CSV table of C-alpha atoms and ligand atoms in Angstrom, one decimal:
chain,number,residue,atom,x,y,z
U,66,MET,CA,29.9,-12.9,12.1
U,67,THR,CA,28.2,-13.7,15.4
U,68,THR,CA,24.8,-13.9,16.9
U,69,ARG,CA,23.8,-11.9,20.0
U,70,GLN,CA,20.9,-10.5,21.9
U,71,LEU,CA,19.4,-7.5,20.2
U,72,GLU,CA,17.2,-4.6,21.5
U,73,PRO,CA,14.8,-2.5,19.5
U,74,GLY,CA,16.7,0.5,18.0
U,75,GLN,CA,19.9,-1.5,17.5
U,76,GLU,CA,21.4,-1.9,14.0
U,77,VAL,CA,23.2,-4.9,12.6
U,78,VAL,CA,24.5,-5.9,9.2
U,79,VAL,CA,23.6,-9.1,7.4
U,80,ALA,CA,24.6,-10.6,4.0
U,81,ARG,CA,22.1,-12.0,1.5
U,82,GLY,CA,22.5,-15.4,3.0
U,83,GLY,CA,21.3,-14.0,6.3
U,84,LEU,CA,18.2,-12.5,4.6
U,85,ASP,CA,17.4,-16.0,3.2
U,86,GLY,CA,17.8,-17.3,6.7
U,87,MET,CA,15.3,-14.7,7.9
U,88,LEU,CA,12.8,-15.8,5.2
U,89,ARG,CA,13.2,-19.4,6.2
U,90,GLY,CA,12.8,-18.4,9.9
U,91,LEU,CA,9.5,-16.6,9.2
U,92,ALA,CA,8.1,-19.7,7.3
U,93,ARG,CA,9.3,-22.0,10.1
U,94,GLY,CA,7.6,-19.6,12.6
U,95,GLY,CA,4.3,-20.2,10.9
U,96,TYR,CA,4.0,-17.1,8.8
U,97,ARG,CA,2.7,-16.8,5.2
U,98,VAL,CA,5.6,-14.9,3.7
U,99,VAL,CA,4.6,-12.4,1.0
U,100,GLY,CA,6.9,-10.1,-0.8
U,101,PRO,CA,7.7,-8.4,-4.1
U,102,THR,CA,8.3,-10.5,-7.2
U,103,VAL,CA,8.2,-10.0,-11.0
U,104,ARG,CA,5.1,-11.1,-12.9
U,105,ASP,CA,3.5,-9.8,-16.2
U,106,GLN,CA,6.3,-7.2,-16.5
U,107,ALA,CA,5.4,-5.6,-13.2
U,108,ILE,CA,6.5,-5.9,-9.6
U,109,VAL,CA,3.6,-7.4,-7.6
U,110,TYR,CA,3.2,-9.0,-4.2
U,111,ASP,CA,2.9,-12.7,-3.9
U,112,ASP,CA,4.1,-15.7,-1.8
U,113,ILE,CA,7.9,-15.9,-1.7
U,114,GLU,CA,10.3,-18.5,-0.3
U,115,THR,CA,13.9,-17.2,-0.9
U,116,THR,CA,15.6,-14.0,-2.1
U,117,ASP,CA,15.7,-15.5,-5.6
U,118,ASP,CA,12.0,-14.9,-5.7
U,119,LEU,CA,12.5,-11.1,-5.3
U,120,PRO,CA,13.0,-8.8,-8.3
U,121,VAL,CA,16.8,-9.4,-8.2
U,122,GLY,CA,18.5,-6.9,-10.6
U,123,TRP,CA,15.3,-5.2,-11.7
U,124,THR,CA,14.3,-1.6,-11.5
U,125,ASP,CA,11.2,0.4,-12.4
U,126,GLU,CA,10.4,3.6,-14.3
U,127,HIS,CA,7.4,5.7,-13.3
U,128,GLU,CA,5.7,8.7,-14.8
U,129,GLY,CA,2.1,9.9,-15.2
U,130,GLY,CA,0.4,7.0,-17.1
U,131,HIS,CA,3.8,5.2,-17.6
U,132,TYR,CA,5.4,2.2,-15.9
U,133,ARG,CA,8.3,0.0,-17.2
U,134,LEU,CA,10.7,-2.5,-15.8
U,135,HIS,CA,14.3,-2.6,-16.7
U,136,ARG,CA,17.3,-4.7,-15.8
U,137,ARG,CA,19.8,-3.0,-13.5
U,138,ALA,CA,23.6,-3.2,-13.8
U,139,ASP,CA,23.8,-4.8,-10.3
U,140,SER,CA,22.1,-7.5,-8.3
U,141,ALA,CA,20.0,-5.2,-6.0
U,142,LEU,CA,17.2,-7.0,-4.3
U,143,PHE,CA,15.2,-3.8,-3.6
U,144,GLY,CA,16.2,-1.4,-6.4
U,145,TYR,CA,12.6,-0.4,-7.3
U,146,VAL,CA,9.8,1.4,-5.5
U,147,VAL,CA,6.1,0.3,-5.5
U,148,GLY,CA,4.1,-1.5,-8.2
U,149,PRO,CA,0.4,-1.7,-8.9
U,150,HIS,CA,-0.2,-3.9,-5.8
U,151,SER,CA,-0.3,-2.7,-2.2
U,152,TRP,CA,-0.6,-4.6,1.1
U,153,LYS,CA,-4.4,-3.9,1.2
U,154,ARG,CA,-4.7,-6.7,-1.3
U,155,PHE,CA,-4.0,-9.1,1.6
U,156,LEU,CA,-5.4,-7.1,4.6
U,157,HIS,CA,-8.5,-5.9,2.8
U,158,PRO,CA,-8.7,-8.2,-0.3
U,159,PRO,CA,-10.5,-7.3,-3.5
U,160,VAL,CA,-13.0,-10.1,-3.0
U,161,GLN,CA,-13.8,-11.3,0.5
U,162,GLN,CA,-16.5,-13.9,1.3
U,163,LEU,CA,-18.2,-12.7,4.5
U,164,TRP,CA,-20.4,-15.7,5.2
U,165,ARG,CA,-22.3,-18.6,3.6
U,166,ALA,CA,-25.6,-20.1,4.7
U,167,GLU,CA,-26.8,-23.7,4.0
U,168,ARG,CA,-30.4,-24.8,4.4
U,169,GLN,CA,-30.8,-27.1,7.4
U,170,GLY,CA,-34.4,-28.5,7.7
U,171,ASP,CA,-36.8,-25.5,7.9
U,172,GLY,CA,-34.0,-23.0,8.5
U,173,PHE,CA,-30.5,-22.0,7.6
U,174,GLU,CA,-27.1,-22.5,9.2
U,175,ILE,CA,-25.0,-19.4,8.7
U,176,ARG,CA,-21.2,-19.9,8.7
U,177,ALA,CA,-18.9,-16.9,9.1
U,178,GLU,CA,-15.9,-17.0,6.8
U,179,PRO,CA,-12.8,-18.1,8.8
U,180,GLY,CA,-9.8,-15.8,8.8
U,181,PRO,CA,-6.5,-16.8,7.3
U,182,GLU,CA,-4.8,-19.9,8.7
U,183,ARG,CA,-1.4,-18.3,9.2
U,184,PRO,CA,-0.5,-14.7,10.0
U,185,PHE,CA,1.2,-12.7,7.2
U,186,ALA,CA,4.8,-11.7,7.1
U,187,PHE,CA,5.1,-8.8,4.7
U,188,VAL,CA,8.6,-8.4,3.2
U,189,ALA,CA,9.8,-5.1,1.7
U,190,VAL,CA,7.1,-2.8,3.0
U,191,ARG,CA,8.0,0.8,1.9
U,192,SER,CA,7.6,3.6,4.4
U,193,CYS,CA,4.6,5.1,2.4
U,194,ASP,CA,2.9,1.7,2.5
U,195,LEU,CA,3.6,1.3,6.2
U,196,GLN,CA,1.8,4.6,6.7
U,197,ALA,CA,-1.0,3.4,4.4
U,198,ILE,CA,-1.5,0.3,6.6
U,199,ALA,CA,-1.7,2.7,9.6
U,200,VAL,CA,-4.4,4.7,7.7
U,201,GLN,CA,-6.4,1.5,7.1
U,202,ASP,CA,-5.9,0.4,10.7
U,203,ARG,CA,-7.6,3.7,11.7
U,204,VAL,CA,-10.5,3.0,9.3
U,205,PHE,CA,-11.1,-0.7,10.1
U,206,LEU,CA,-9.9,-1.0,13.7
U,207,GLU,CA,-10.0,2.3,15.5
U,208,GLY,CA,-13.4,3.6,14.8
U,209,SER,CA,-16.7,2.8,16.6
U,210,TYR,CA,-17.1,-0.3,14.4
U,211,VAL,CA,-14.2,-2.8,14.2
U,212,ASP,CA,-14.1,-4.9,11.0
U,213,PRO,CA,-13.6,-8.5,12.0
U,214,HIS,CA,-12.3,-9.6,8.6
U,215,TYR,CA,-9.6,-6.9,8.6
U,216,ARG,CA,-8.8,-7.6,12.2
U,217,GLY,CA,-8.3,-11.3,11.5
U,218,ARG,CA,-5.9,-10.6,8.6
U,219,ARG,CA,-4.0,-7.9,10.4
U,220,ALA,CA,-3.5,-9.8,13.7
U,221,GLY,CA,0.1,-10.8,14.2
U,222,ALA,CA,1.3,-9.6,10.9
U,223,PHE,CA,5.1,-9.4,10.8
U,224,ILE,CA,6.5,-6.4,8.9
U,225,LEU,CA,10.0,-6.3,7.4
U,226,ALA,CA,10.2,-2.7,6.1
U,227,VAL,CA,12.6,-1.5,3.4
U,228,ASN,CA,14.0,2.1,3.5
U,229,CYS,CA,14.0,3.5,-0.1
U,230,GLY,CA,17.4,3.9,-1.7
U,231,GLU,CA,15.9,5.5,-4.8
U,232,ALA,CA,12.8,7.6,-5.6
U,233,ARG,CA,10.9,7.6,-8.8
U,234,GLY,CA,9.1,10.2,-11.0
U,235,THR,CA,5.8,9.9,-9.3
U,236,CYS,CA,7.0,9.6,-5.6
U,237,PHE,CA,6.2,12.4,-3.2
U,238,CYS,CA,6.3,10.8,0.2
U,239,THR,CA,8.8,13.4,1.6
U,240,SER,CA,6.2,16.2,1.2
U,241,MET,CA,3.5,14.1,2.8
U,242,GLY,CA,5.8,13.3,5.8
U,243,THR,CA,5.5,9.6,5.2
U,244,GLY,CA,8.9,8.5,4.0
U,245,PRO,CA,11.3,7.5,2.5
U,246,LYS,CA,12.6,6.1,5.9
U,247,ALA,CA,10.3,3.8,7.9
U,248,GLY,CA,9.7,5.5,11.3
U,249,ARG,CA,7.7,3.0,13.3
U,250,GLY,CA,5.2,0.1,13.0
U,251,PHE,CA,7.8,-2.4,11.7
U,252,ASP,CA,9.5,-5.4,13.3
U,253,LEU,CA,12.6,-4.9,11.2
U,254,ALA,CA,13.7,-2.2,8.8
U,255,LEU,CA,16.3,-2.8,6.2
U,256,THR,CA,18.5,-0.5,4.1
U,257,GLU,CA,20.3,-2.1,1.1
U,258,LEU,CA,23.9,-1.0,0.8
U,259,GLU,CA,26.2,-1.2,-2.2
U,260,PRO,CA,24.5,-3.7,-4.4
U,261,GLU,CA,27.3,-3.1,-7.0
U,262,GLY,CA,30.1,-3.9,-4.5
U,263,ASP,CA,30.2,-4.8,-0.9
U,264,HIS,CA,26.5,-5.9,-1.0
U,265,ARG,CA,25.0,-5.9,2.5
U,266,PHE,CA,21.8,-5.0,4.4
U,267,LEU,CA,21.8,-2.8,7.4
U,268,ILE,CA,18.8,-3.8,9.6
U,269,GLU,CA,17.3,-1.8,12.4
U,270,VAL,CA,15.4,-3.8,15.1
U,271,GLY,CA,11.9,-2.5,15.7
U,272,SER,CA,10.4,-5.2,18.0
U,273,ALA,CA,11.4,-8.1,20.2
U,274,ARG,CA,10.1,-10.6,17.7
U,275,GLY,CA,12.2,-8.9,15.0
U,276,ALA,CA,15.2,-9.2,17.3
U,277,ALA,CA,14.4,-12.9,17.8
U,278,LEU,CA,14.3,-13.5,14.1
U,279,LEU,CA,17.6,-11.7,13.5
U,280,ALA,CA,19.2,-13.8,16.3
U,281,GLU,CA,18.7,-16.9,14.1
U,282,VAL,CA,21.0,-15.6,11.4
U,283,PRO,CA,24.6,-14.6,11.1
U,284,GLN,CA,25.0,-10.9,11.6
U,285,ARG,CA,27.5,-8.3,12.8
U,286,PRO,CA,27.0,-5.0,14.7
U,287,ALA,CA,26.6,-2.1,12.3
U,288,SER,CA,29.7,0.1,12.1
U,289,GLU,CA,29.5,3.9,12.1
U,290,GLN,CA,30.4,3.7,8.4
U,291,ASP,CA,27.4,1.4,7.7
U,292,SER,CA,25.0,3.6,9.6
U,293,ALA,CA,26.3,6.8,7.9
U,294,ALA,CA,26.0,5.1,4.5
U,295,ALA,CA,22.4,4.2,5.2
U,296,ARG,CA,21.6,7.7,6.4
U,297,ALA,CA,23.2,9.3,3.3
U,298,LEU,CA,21.3,6.9,1.0
U,299,VAL,CA,17.9,7.8,2.6
U,300,GLU,CA,18.7,11.5,2.5
U,301,ARG,CA,19.6,11.3,-1.2
U,302,THR,CA,16.3,9.6,-1.8
U,303,ALA,CA,14.4,12.2,0.1
U,304,ALA,CA,16.0,14.9,-1.9
U,305,SER,CA,15.2,13.2,-5.3
U,306,MET,CA,11.4,12.9,-5.2
U,307,GLY,CA,9.9,13.2,-8.6
U,308,ARG,CA,7.0,15.2,-7.3
U,309,GLU,CA,6.0,17.3,-4.3
U,310,MET,CA,2.6,18.0,-2.7
U,311,PRO,CA,2.2,21.7,-2.0
U,312,GLN,CA,2.3,22.4,1.7
U,313,LEU,CA,-1.2,23.9,2.3
U,314,ASP,CA,-4.3,23.6,4.4
U,315,MET,CA,-6.0,21.2,2.0
U,316,GLN,CA,-9.4,21.5,3.8
U,317,ASP,CA,-9.4,25.2,3.3
U,318,LEU,CA,-8.2,25.0,-0.2
U,319,LEU,CA,-10.4,22.2,-1.6
U,320,MET,CA,-13.6,22.7,0.4
U,321,GLY,CA,-13.3,26.5,-0.3
U,322,ASN,CA,-13.1,25.8,-4.1
U,323,LEU,CA,-15.8,23.3,-4.8
U,324,GLU,CA,-16.9,25.3,-7.8
U,325,HIS,CA,-13.4,26.0,-9.1
U,326,PRO,CA,-13.2,25.7,-13.0
U,327,ARG,CA,-10.3,23.3,-12.6
U,328,TRP,CA,-12.8,20.5,-11.8
U,329,ASP,CA,-14.3,21.0,-15.3
U,330,ASP,CA,-10.8,20.9,-16.7
U,331,VAL,CA,-9.9,17.6,-15.0
U,332,ALA,CA,-13.3,16.1,-15.9
U,333,GLU,CA,-12.4,16.6,-19.6
U,334,ARG,CA,-9.4,14.3,-19.1
U,335,CYS,CA,-10.7,11.8,-16.5
U,336,LEU,CA,-12.0,8.5,-17.9
U,337,THR,CA,-13.7,7.6,-14.6
U,338,CYS,CA,-12.1,4.2,-14.9
U,339,GLY,CA,-11.4,4.0,-11.1
U,340,ASN,CA,-7.8,2.8,-11.6
U,341,CYS,CA,-6.6,5.4,-9.1
U,342,THR,CA,-8.9,4.0,-6.4
U,343,MET,CA,-7.9,0.4,-7.1
U,344,VAL,CA,-4.2,1.0,-6.8
U,345,CYS,CA,-4.4,3.4,-3.9
U,346,PRO,CA,-3.2,1.7,-0.7
U,347,THR,CA,-5.7,3.6,1.5
U,348,CYS,CA,-8.9,3.6,-0.6
U,349,PHE,CA,-11.2,1.2,1.2
U,350,CYS,CA,-14.8,1.4,-0.3
U,351,THR,CA,-16.6,-1.8,-0.9
U,352,ASP,CA,-19.9,-3.1,-2.2
U,353,THR,CA,-21.6,-6.3,-1.0
U,354,GLU,CA,-23.2,-8.9,-3.2
U,355,GLU,CA,-25.4,-11.8,-2.3
U,356,ASP,CA,-25.6,-15.0,-4.3
U,357,LEU,CA,-28.3,-17.7,-4.1
U,358,ASP,CA,-27.8,-21.1,-5.8
U,359,LEU,CA,-30.6,-22.3,-8.1
U,360,THR,CA,-31.7,-25.0,-5.8
U,361,GLY,CA,-32.2,-22.5,-3.0
U,362,GLU,CA,-30.1,-24.7,-0.7
U,363,SER,CA,-27.2,-22.3,-0.2
U,364,MET,CA,-26.4,-18.6,-0.3
U,365,GLY,CA,-23.6,-16.3,0.5
U,366,ARG,CA,-22.5,-12.7,0.9
U,367,THR,CA,-19.3,-11.3,-0.6
U,368,ARG,CA,-17.6,-8.0,-0.2
U,369,LYS,CA,-15.8,-6.5,-3.2
U,370,TRP,CA,-13.8,-3.4,-3.8
U,371,THR,CA,-15.7,-0.7,-5.5
U,372,SER,CA,-14.9,2.9,-6.6
U,373,CYS,CA,-16.4,6.3,-6.1
U,374,TYR,CA,-15.8,6.7,-9.8
U,375,THR,CA,-18.7,4.4,-10.7
U,376,LEU,CA,-22.2,5.7,-11.3
U,377,ASP,CA,-23.6,2.9,-9.1
U,378,PHE,CA,-21.5,4.0,-6.1
U,379,SER,CA,-23.8,7.0,-5.4
U,380,TYR,CA,-27.0,5.5,-6.8
U,381,ILE,CA,-30.0,6.0,-4.5
U,382,HIS,CA,-33.6,5.3,-5.4
U,383,GLY,CA,-33.8,6.4,-9.0
U,384,GLY,CA,-30.5,8.0,-9.8
U,385,SER,CA,-26.9,8.7,-9.1
U,386,VAL,CA,-26.0,11.6,-6.8
U,387,ARG,CA,-22.7,12.1,-8.6
U,388,GLY,CA,-23.7,11.8,-12.3
U,389,SER,CA,-20.8,13.7,-13.8
U,390,ALA,CA,-17.1,12.9,-14.1
U,391,LYS,CA,-16.5,16.3,-12.5
U,392,SER,CA,-18.4,15.4,-9.4
U,393,ARG,CA,-16.8,12.0,-9.1
U,394,TYR,CA,-13.2,13.2,-9.4
U,395,ARG,CA,-14.0,16.1,-7.0
U,396,GLN,CA,-15.4,13.6,-4.5
U,397,TRP,CA,-12.3,11.4,-4.7
U,398,MET,CA,-9.8,14.2,-4.3
U,399,THR,CA,-11.6,16.2,-1.7
U,400,HIS,CA,-12.1,13.0,0.4
U,401,LYS,CA,-8.5,11.9,0.0
U,402,LEU,CA,-6.9,15.2,0.9
U,403,ALA,CA,-9.5,17.2,2.9
U,404,THR,CA,-12.5,15.4,4.5
U,405,TRP,CA,-10.4,12.4,5.4
U,406,HIS,CA,-8.9,14.6,8.1
U,407,ASP,CA,-12.4,15.2,9.5
U,408,GLN,CA,-13.2,11.5,9.5
U,409,PHE,CA,-9.9,9.9,10.5
U,410,GLY,CA,-7.6,12.7,11.7
U,411,THR,CA,-5.0,12.4,8.9
U,412,SER,CA,-4.7,12.7,5.2
U,413,GLY,CA,-5.9,9.8,3.1
U,414,CYS,CA,-2.9,10.2,0.9
U,415,VAL,CA,0.6,8.9,1.7
U,416,GLY,CA,2.4,10.1,-1.4
U,417,CYS,CA,3.1,6.7,-3.0
U,418,GLY,CA,2.4,8.1,-6.5
U,419,ARG,CA,0.5,5.0,-7.7
U,420,CYS,CA,-2.6,7.0,-8.7
U,421,ILE,CA,-0.4,9.0,-11.0
U,422,THR,CA,1.6,6.1,-12.5
U,423,TRP,CA,-1.5,4.0,-13.1
U,424,CYS,CA,-3.9,6.7,-14.4
U,425,PRO,CA,-4.2,5.9,-18.1
U,426,VAL,CA,-4.2,9.6,-18.9
U,427,GLY,CA,-1.6,10.6,-16.3
U,428,ILE,CA,-3.7,12.8,-14.1
U,429,ASP,CA,-1.5,14.0,-11.3
U,430,ILE,CA,-3.1,14.8,-7.9
U,431,THR,CA,-0.2,17.1,-6.9
U,432,GLU,CA,-0.6,19.1,-10.2
U,433,GLU,CA,-4.4,19.4,-9.6
U,434,VAL,CA,-3.8,20.8,-6.1
U,435,ARG,CA,-1.2,23.3,-7.6
U,436,ALA,CA,-3.6,24.3,-10.3
U,437,ILE,CA,-6.4,25.1,-7.9
U,438,LYS,CA,-4.1,26.9,-5.6
U,439,GLY,CA,-2.5,28.9,-8.4
U,440,SER,CA,-5.8,30.2,-9.8
U,441,GLU,CA,-7.9,30.6,-6.7
U,442,PRO,CA,-10.3,33.4,-7.0
U,443,ALA,CA,-9.0,36.4,-5.1
F,259,LIG,S1,-4.0,9.2,-3.5
F,259,LIG,FE1,-2.4,8.5,-4.9
F,259,LIG,S2,-0.4,9.1,-4.1
F,259,LIG,FE2,-2.0,9.3,-2.4
F,259,LIG,S3,-1.9,7.3,-1.4
F,259,LIG,FE3,-3.5,7.1,-2.9
F,259,LIG,S4,-2.4,6.3,-4.7
F,259,LIG,FE4,-0.8,7.0,-3.3
F,260,LIG,S1,-8.1,10.1,-12.4
F,260,LIG,FE1,-7.2,8.7,-13.9
F,260,LIG,S2,-7.2,6.7,-12.9
F,260,LIG,FE2,-8.6,8.0,-11.7
F,260,LIG,S3,-10.6,7.6,-12.6
F,260,LIG,FE3,-9.8,9.4,-13.7
F,260,LIG,S4,-8.7,8.5,-15.5
F,260,LIG,FE4,-9.1,6.8,-14.1
């Protein structure tokens, strides 16, 4: 194996030791390295140091309202899809202190909350989640108001993407045009090959800093056989999605059917628990809370994730606008699939399937669309 100067678009092959070298290189380069790991019988994102911290030899099973981890017969590092966490946990955290104020004489000194000390390096970002980060970039960075907290967390983030070698029962990225292969927005994109035999990682360079990181570790040029194996794996994954979103004009379908009886049907099943909004990598709604200590010397403002499934979310002077489960589910789904286009120019759904897996009653957004389409009034 040799090291050489690499350009974006080039592909090389590294062994697991090379991947460890890359993780060390990221930490040496001042990044906070975050990636998948096993905790509480789920694959979650947390700080990692070596490939031993990854879910080595684990796989996951997904269906509506169903998630289980199992051991694999091999030592794959990336042989699972996405768990309950998404990268918004780090870029747009569940609880974010915005500022604190301390009494100074007759007035107050307000201190803005500092951003993170180190930029993030996200390891094993799936293509759907890469697209979800792009969706949140549009929300927080590309509108008329730029969110300084998101900007501070997003700045300089290094992205090591992973192309999916397997799909699960709730995946439908192919029909959303968001996967399973990472297209752009990454520094490096990896495909794991033959974990049961000649275990290796084909890595595509996406940026100059990705190339610089790769140059620090032993690697060899990818052969035509390596590239063909990676292509075949991703094609197989694309063909084995557990679900599919119907290819329709969602704005026409959903906004033209606001009184469809299916909304009553789904309201019978929906618990309005808000799980789907918490696990969704693009949902971004928040509430702000202020706290004042009992001495009156200090106070602060905190931003917290909230959900359009709560009654408080639409509460205005004297009552909630969306008082029924029907209106709250309809609000979430029509925003996600239809009015998001009006606001941000894309769908708010990237087909990750989390809302289906983590819905306690297994409500399936693709099935709800099909049901409305299949029984549209003539
Ligand atoms: S709506 Fe569901 S499938 Fe779509 S991005 Fe959100 S969690 Fe994933
Ligand atoms: S659709 Fe499922 S996850 Fe979402 S609020 Fe209803 S019951 Fe909860």
